[in-house]
């Protein structure tokens, strides 16, 4: 099946379309994965990463594009799920020619796939890609883009946390709760602001001295702890992983004192089965891809012509979606992560099916 080298067969994953793209002169080797267009054109970012092998690049794009279908479905978007990877070290090979060659391949799909930024690609890169294709979001503000997506990501995480708080303590307000924020980056900083405004007490950590200096001067009331393990073991009500993936694992879950976990980080569950471990300990986990959808909601809005207020309204609905998932989880006796998957699959099936009604 491989085009650049030998690889596994992706057919069994159920993807609609997987496209291998190559431009030898610029060094472009990309794979675009479209998992589903049941709800509309597939939307998902382009990851530019020096994978060890083509198999690794393919496995990543298959996994990420499937994840986007679920995320976009629960975000209430009329968009399916896709993702792309460019195989190579962006520091070494990223160039105007390579990005524009990539843009031409995106254009060749005729709107079945919209791209955006991801690890290794930035707003400025999307402006270059856009010189060759209409099917690109995540552009700079000067080009009608949505700008920094972490603003609505943080807002959406806050809404998910309010829904979890209501479920556990009977009130969406975080007033008086101790919230542990791991990672004071783009999202963690905005989230800290929302929490403080709502009356929560924030305990935080980061590995970057600049992030710590920022919080010390902007929010001196935030208490800081040495590292994420100290935060996990701290007397907190809510844990908000806002750094890297795998925050919830066999070491952290048994040590966690919080009753709720709601954070921005992608892929918080280190492996399948962790959601059950959390449920067994009575910890309410709001699935990461549900609560961190504010960013994709923000960039998706560009397709209509970006309007911040409209996008914010959509991101605010993450509160309702999280409530629905938590109720479904209770009703069906499953962890919220399972309930979220079921709800996403239901929307893809029920709304996607409507295309069978012939119009002309
Ligand atoms: N920015 C978005 O719109 C968006 C959207 C969806 C999901 N996410 C996810 O949310 C997370 C945060 O995104 P971001 O944009 O704020 O990234 P970022 O790089 O701006 O911030 C991450 C922060 O975490 C810190 N960090 C790294 N390792 C740490 C550790 N071991 N302990 C404590 N702190 C650590 C970093 O120093 C940095 O300050 C990522 O997992 C990202 O994939 C972001």
Coordinates of C-alpha atoms and ligand atoms in Angstrom, one line a residue:
X1 CA 0.0 0.0 0.0
X2 CA 2.9 2.4 0.7
X3 CA 3.9 4.9 -1.8
X4 CA 7.1 6.3 -0.2
X5 CA 8.0 2.9 1.3
X6 CA 6.2 -0.2 2.5
X7 CA 3.4 0.3 5.1
X8 CA 0.4 -1.3 6.7
X9 CA -2.9 -1.4 4.9
X10 CA -5.2 1.4 6.2
X11 CA -8.4 0.0 4.6
X12 CA -9.4 -1.8 7.8
X13 CA -9.5 1.4 9.7
X14 CA -12.6 2.5 7.8
X15 CA -11.2 5.7 6.3
X16 CA -13.0 7.1 3.3
X17 CA -9.8 8.2 1.5
X18 CA -6.1 8.3 2.2
X19 CA -4.0 10.3 -0.3
X20 CA -0.2 10.1 -0.6
X21 CA 1.3 13.3 -2.1
X22 CA 4.9 13.8 -3.3
X23 CA 6.8 16.6 -4.9
X24 CA 10.4 15.5 -5.3
X25 CA 12.0 18.9 -6.0
X26 CA 10.7 20.6 -2.9
X27 CA 11.0 17.4 -0.8
X28 CA 7.3 17.3 0.0
X29 CA 6.0 13.9 1.2
X30 CA 2.5 14.3 2.7
X31 CA -0.4 12.0 3.6
X32 CA -3.9 13.4 3.8
X33 CA -6.3 11.2 5.7
X34 CA -10.1 11.6 5.3
X35 CA -11.9 9.5 7.9
X36 CA -15.4 10.7 7.3
X37 CA -17.3 13.4 5.3
X38 CA -20.7 12.2 6.6
X39 CA -21.3 15.7 8.2
X40 CA -19.5 17.8 5.6
X41 CA -16.0 18.5 4.3
X42 CA -13.3 17.0 6.5
X43 CA -11.5 19.5 8.6
X44 CA -8.2 19.0 10.5
X45 CA -4.7 20.4 10.8
X46 CA -1.5 19.6 9.1
X47 CA 1.2 18.1 11.3
X48 CA 4.7 18.7 10.1
X49 CA 6.9 16.2 11.9
X50 CA 10.1 14.1 11.4
X51 CA 8.5 10.7 11.7
X52 CA 10.9 7.8 12.0
X53 CA 9.2 5.9 9.1
X54 CA 6.4 6.2 6.6
X55 CA 4.5 3.6 8.7
X56 CA 4.6 6.0 11.7
X57 CA 3.4 8.9 9.6
X58 CA 0.6 6.8 8.2
X59 CA -0.4 5.5 11.7
X60 CA -0.5 9.1 13.0
X61 CA -2.6 10.5 10.2
X62 CA -5.1 7.6 10.4
X63 CA -5.5 8.1 14.2
X64 CA -5.6 11.9 14.1
X65 CA -8.1 12.1 11.2
X66 CA -10.5 9.7 13.0
X67 CA -10.2 11.7 16.1
X68 CA -11.1 14.9 14.2
X69 CA -14.3 13.3 12.9
X70 CA -15.4 12.6 16.5
X71 CA -14.3 16.1 17.7
X72 CA -16.0 17.9 14.9
X73 CA -19.2 15.9 15.3
X74 CA -19.5 16.7 19.0
X75 CA -18.6 20.3 18.4
X76 CA -21.9 20.5 16.4
X77 CA -20.0 21.5 13.2
X78 CA -21.2 20.6 9.7
X79 CA -17.7 19.2 9.1
X80 CA -16.3 15.7 8.8
X81 CA -12.9 14.6 10.1
X82 CA -9.6 14.7 8.3
X83 CA -5.9 15.4 9.1
X84 CA -2.7 15.6 7.1
X85 CA 0.9 14.9 8.0
X86 CA 4.0 16.2 6.2
X87 CA 6.8 13.8 6.8
X88 CA 10.1 15.6 7.5
X89 CA 11.8 18.0 9.8
X90 CA 10.2 21.4 9.4
X91 CA 13.4 23.1 10.6
X92 CA 15.3 21.6 7.7
X93 CA 12.8 21.3 4.8
X94 CA 10.0 23.8 5.2
X95 CA 10.0 26.2 2.2
X96 CA 7.6 28.3 0.2
X97 CA 7.8 25.7 -2.7
X98 CA 7.0 22.8 -0.4
X99 CA 4.1 24.5 1.3
X100 CA 2.6 25.6 -2.0
X101 CA 3.1 22.1 -3.5
X102 CA 1.2 20.8 -0.5
X103 CA -1.5 23.5 -1.1
X104 CA -2.0 22.3 -4.6
X105 CA -2.6 18.7 -3.4
X106 CA -5.2 20.0 -0.9
X107 CA -6.8 22.0 -3.8
X108 CA -6.9 18.8 -5.9
X109 CA -9.3 17.3 -3.4
X110 CA -11.9 19.8 -4.5
X111 CA -13.0 20.8 -1.0
X112 CA -13.3 17.3 0.5
X113 CA -10.6 18.4 2.9
X114 CA -9.9 21.7 4.7
X115 CA -6.6 22.1 6.3
X116 CA -5.4 24.2 9.3
X117 CA -2.4 24.5 11.7
X118 CA -1.1 21.7 13.9
X119 CA 2.2 20.8 15.5
X120 CA 5.0 22.2 13.2
X121 CA 2.8 24.4 11.1
X122 CA 1.8 28.0 11.9
X123 CA -0.6 30.7 10.8
X124 CA 2.0 32.2 8.5
X125 CA 2.4 28.7 6.8
X126 CA -1.4 28.6 6.2
X127 CA -1.1 32.0 4.4
X128 CA 1.4 30.4 2.1
X129 CA -0.7 27.2 1.6
X130 CA -3.6 29.5 0.8
X131 CA -1.8 30.9 -2.3
X132 CA -2.6 27.5 -3.9
X133 CA -5.9 26.5 -2.3
X134 CA -9.2 27.9 -1.1
X135 CA -9.6 25.0 1.4
X136 CA -7.5 26.3 4.3
X137 CA -8.4 27.8 7.7
X138 CA -6.2 29.0 10.6
X139 CA -5.0 32.0 8.6
X140 CA -3.7 35.2 9.9
X141 CA -6.1 38.0 10.9
X142 CA -4.9 40.2 8.0
X143 CA -6.1 37.5 5.7
X144 CA -9.5 37.1 7.4
X145 CA -8.3 34.4 9.7
X146 CA -9.4 33.6 13.2
X147 CA -6.1 34.3 14.9
X148 CA -5.0 32.7 18.1
X149 CA -7.3 29.6 18.6
X150 CA -6.2 29.1 22.2
X151 CA -8.7 31.9 23.2
X152 CA -11.8 29.8 22.5
X153 CA -10.0 26.6 23.4
X154 CA -9.7 27.9 26.9
X155 CA -13.2 29.3 26.9
X156 CA -14.5 25.8 25.9
X157 CA -12.5 24.0 28.5
X158 CA -13.9 26.4 31.1
X159 CA -17.5 25.6 29.9
X160 CA -16.7 21.8 30.1
X161 CA -15.4 22.3 33.7
X162 CA -18.6 24.2 34.6
X163 CA -20.7 21.3 33.4
X164 CA -18.6 18.8 35.4
X165 CA -18.8 21.0 38.5
X166 CA -22.6 21.1 38.2
X167 CA -22.7 17.3 37.8
X168 CA -20.6 16.7 40.9
X169 CA -21.4 19.6 43.2
X170 CA -24.8 20.8 41.9
X171 CA -23.5 24.2 40.7
X172 CA -21.7 25.2 37.6
X173 CA -19.8 27.9 39.5
X174 CA -16.2 27.2 40.3
X175 CA -16.3 29.7 43.2
X176 CA -14.3 28.4 46.1
X177 CA -13.0 25.3 44.2
X178 CA -9.3 24.6 44.1
X179 CA -8.3 24.0 40.5
X180 CA -4.8 22.6 39.5
X181 CA -3.6 23.8 36.1
X182 CA -0.7 21.8 34.7
X183 CA 0.8 23.9 31.9
X184 CA 0.5 27.7 31.7
X185 CA 1.0 28.0 28.0
X186 CA -1.4 29.7 25.5
X187 CA -4.5 27.8 26.8
X188 CA -3.5 27.5 30.5
X189 CA -3.0 31.2 30.8
X190 CA -6.5 32.1 29.5
X191 CA -8.1 29.3 31.5
X192 CA -6.5 30.6 34.7
X193 CA -8.0 34.0 33.9
X194 CA -11.5 32.6 33.5
X195 CA -11.1 30.5 36.7
X196 CA -10.0 33.5 38.8
X197 CA -12.8 35.6 37.5
X198 CA -15.3 32.9 38.5
X199 CA -13.9 32.9 42.1
X200 CA -11.8 29.7 42.0
X201 CA -8.5 29.3 43.7
X202 CA -5.8 28.3 41.2
X203 CA -2.7 26.1 41.9
X204 CA -0.4 25.7 38.9
X205 CA 2.8 24.4 37.5
X206 CA 4.9 24.7 34.4
X207 CA 8.4 23.6 33.3
X208 CA 9.0 26.9 31.5
X209 CA 10.4 29.7 33.8
X210 CA 8.9 32.3 31.4
X211 CA 5.4 30.9 32.0
X212 CA 5.9 31.0 35.7
X213 CA 7.2 34.6 35.6
X214 CA 4.1 35.5 33.5
X215 CA 1.7 34.1 36.1
X216 CA 3.6 35.7 39.0
X217 CA 3.3 39.1 37.6
X218 CA -0.2 38.8 36.1
X219 CA -1.9 36.7 38.7
X220 CA 0.1 36.8 41.9
X221 CA -2.7 35.1 43.8
X222 CA -2.0 31.8 41.9
X223 CA 0.0 29.3 44.1
X224 CA 2.8 27.5 42.2
X225 CA 4.0 23.9 42.9
X226 CA 7.2 22.3 41.6
X227 CA 5.8 19.9 39.0
X228 CA 2.8 18.0 37.7
X229 CA 3.3 15.1 40.3
X230 CA 3.0 17.7 43.1
X231 CA -0.1 19.1 41.5
X232 CA -1.7 15.6 41.2
X233 CA -1.0 14.9 44.8
X234 CA -2.2 18.4 46.0
X235 CA -5.5 19.0 47.7
X236 CA -7.4 20.1 44.6
X237 CA -11.0 19.7 43.5
X238 CA -10.3 19.9 39.8
X239 CA -7.3 18.8 37.8
X240 CA -6.8 20.6 34.4
X241 CA -4.0 19.0 32.3
X242 CA -3.0 21.8 29.8
X243 CA 0.4 20.6 28.8
X244 CA 1.2 17.4 27.0
X245 CA -0.7 14.1 26.3
X246 CA -0.7 11.1 28.6
X247 CA -1.3 13.1 31.8
X248 CA -3.7 10.4 33.1
X249 CA -1.8 7.2 33.5
X250 CA -1.2 4.3 35.8
X251 CA 0.9 6.5 38.1
X252 CA -1.2 9.7 38.2
X253 CA -4.7 8.3 38.5
X254 CA -4.2 6.4 41.8
X255 CA -2.5 9.5 43.2
X256 CA -5.0 12.0 42.0
X257 CA -7.0 13.8 44.8
X258 CA -9.3 15.8 42.5
X259 CA -12.9 14.8 41.9
X260 CA -13.0 16.2 38.4
X261 CA -10.5 16.2 35.5
X262 CA -11.1 18.8 32.7
X263 CA -8.2 20.1 30.6
X264 CA -7.1 21.2 27.2
X265 CA -4.4 18.7 26.5
X266 CA -5.0 16.2 23.7
X267 CA -4.9 12.5 24.4
X268 CA -4.9 12.8 28.1
X269 CA -5.7 9.1 28.6
X270 CA -2.3 7.3 28.4
X271 CA -4.0 4.0 27.2
X272 CA -7.4 2.4 26.9
X273 CA -8.7 1.4 30.3
X274 CA -7.6 4.5 32.1
X275 CA -11.2 5.9 31.7
X276 CA -12.4 2.9 33.7
X277 CA -9.7 3.4 36.4
X278 CA -10.9 7.0 36.8
X279 CA -14.5 6.0 37.0
X280 CA -13.7 3.3 39.6
X281 CA -12.0 5.9 41.7
X282 CA -15.1 8.2 41.5
X283 CA -13.2 10.8 39.4
X284 CA -15.3 12.5 36.7
X285 CA -13.3 12.9 33.5
X286 CA -14.7 15.1 30.7
X287 CA -13.2 13.7 27.5
X288 CA -10.5 15.9 26.1
X289 CA -11.7 16.1 22.6
X290 CA -15.1 17.4 23.7
X291 CA -13.9 20.2 26.0
X292 CA -10.9 21.3 23.9
X293 CA -13.0 21.8 20.7
X294 CA -13.1 25.6 21.0
X295 CA -10.0 25.9 18.9
X296 CA -11.5 23.9 16.0
X297 CA -14.8 25.8 16.4
X298 CA -12.8 29.0 16.1
X299 CA -10.9 28.1 12.9
X300 CA -14.0 26.4 11.4
X301 CA -15.8 29.7 11.6
X302 CA -13.4 31.1 9.0
X303 CA -15.1 29.0 6.4
X304 CA -18.2 31.2 6.9
X305 CA -16.1 34.4 7.2
X306 CA -14.8 34.8 10.7
X307 CA -17.1 36.2 13.4
X308 CA -15.7 36.0 16.9
X309 CA -19.0 36.4 18.7
X310 CA -20.6 33.6 16.7
X311 CA -17.7 31.4 17.3
X312 CA -17.7 32.1 21.0
X313 CA -21.4 31.3 21.2
X314 CA -20.7 27.9 19.6
X315 CA -17.8 27.3 22.0
X316 CA -20.1 28.2 24.9
X317 CA -22.3 25.2 23.9
X318 CA -19.5 22.9 25.0
X319 CA -21.2 23.3 28.4
X320 CA -24.4 21.8 27.0
X321 CA -22.6 19.0 25.1
X322 CA -20.6 18.1 28.2
X323 CA -23.8 17.9 30.3
X324 CA -25.5 15.7 27.7
X325 CA -22.5 13.4 27.7
X326 CA -22.4 13.1 31.5
X327 CA -26.2 12.4 31.6
X328 CA -25.8 9.7 28.9
X329 CA -22.9 8.2 30.8
X330 CA -25.0 7.9 33.9
X331 CA -28.0 6.5 32.0
X332 CA -26.0 3.9 30.1
X333 CA -23.6 3.1 33.0
X334 CA -20.5 3.8 31.0
X335 CA -17.6 6.2 31.5
X336 CA -18.0 9.7 29.9
X337 CA -15.3 8.8 27.3
X338 CA -17.5 5.9 26.0
X339 CA -20.6 8.1 26.1
X340 CA -18.9 10.8 24.1
X341 CA -17.9 8.3 21.4
X342 CA -21.4 7.0 21.2
X343 CA -22.9 10.5 20.9
X344 CA -20.5 11.4 18.1
X345 CA -21.2 8.2 16.2
X346 CA -24.9 8.8 16.6
X347 CA -24.7 12.3 15.1
X348 CA -22.5 11.1 12.2
X349 CA -25.0 8.3 11.5
X350 CA -28.3 10.3 12.0
X351 CA -27.3 13.6 10.4
X352 CA -25.0 12.0 7.8
X353 CA -27.9 9.7 6.7
X354 CA -29.9 12.7 5.6
X355 CA -27.8 13.1 2.5
X356 CA -29.7 10.0 1.2
X357 CA -32.8 12.2 0.8
X358 CA -32.4 13.2 -2.8
X359 CA -32.8 16.9 -3.6
X360 CA -32.5 17.3 -7.4
Ligands
LIG1 N1 -4.0 25.9 21.5 C1 -5.1 25.3 21.1 O1 -6.0 26.0 20.5 C2 -5.4 23.9 21.5 C3 -6.6 23.3 21.0 C4 -6.8 22.0 21.3 C5 -5.9 21.3 22.2 N2 -4.8 21.9 22.6 C6 -3.9 21.2 23.5 O2 -3.8 21.8 24.7 C7 -2.5 21.7 25.2 C8 -1.9 23.0 25.5 O3 -1.8 23.8 24.3 P1 -1.2 25.2 24.2 O4 -1.5 25.8 22.9 O5 -1.4 26.0 25.5 O6 0.4 24.8 24.2 P2 1.6 25.6 24.7 O7 2.8 24.9 24.1 O8 1.4 27.1 24.5 O9 1.6 25.4 26.3 C9 2.0 24.2 26.9 C10 2.6 24.6 28.3 O10 2.8 23.4 29.0 C11 4.1 23.5 29.6 N3 4.6 22.1 29.9 C12 5.2 21.3 29.1 N4 5.5 20.1 29.7 C13 5.1 20.3 31.0 C14 5.1 19.5 32.2 N5 5.7 18.3 32.2 N6 4.6 20.0 33.3 C15 4.1 21.3 33.3 N7 4.1 22.1 32.3 C16 4.5 21.6 31.1 C17 5.0 24.2 28.6 O11 6.1 24.8 29.2 C18 3.9 25.3 28.1 O12 4.0 26.5 28.9 C19 -1.7 20.8 24.2 O13 -1.8 19.4 24.5 C20 -2.5 21.1 22.9 O14 -2.4 20.0 22.0 C21 -4.5 23.2 22.3

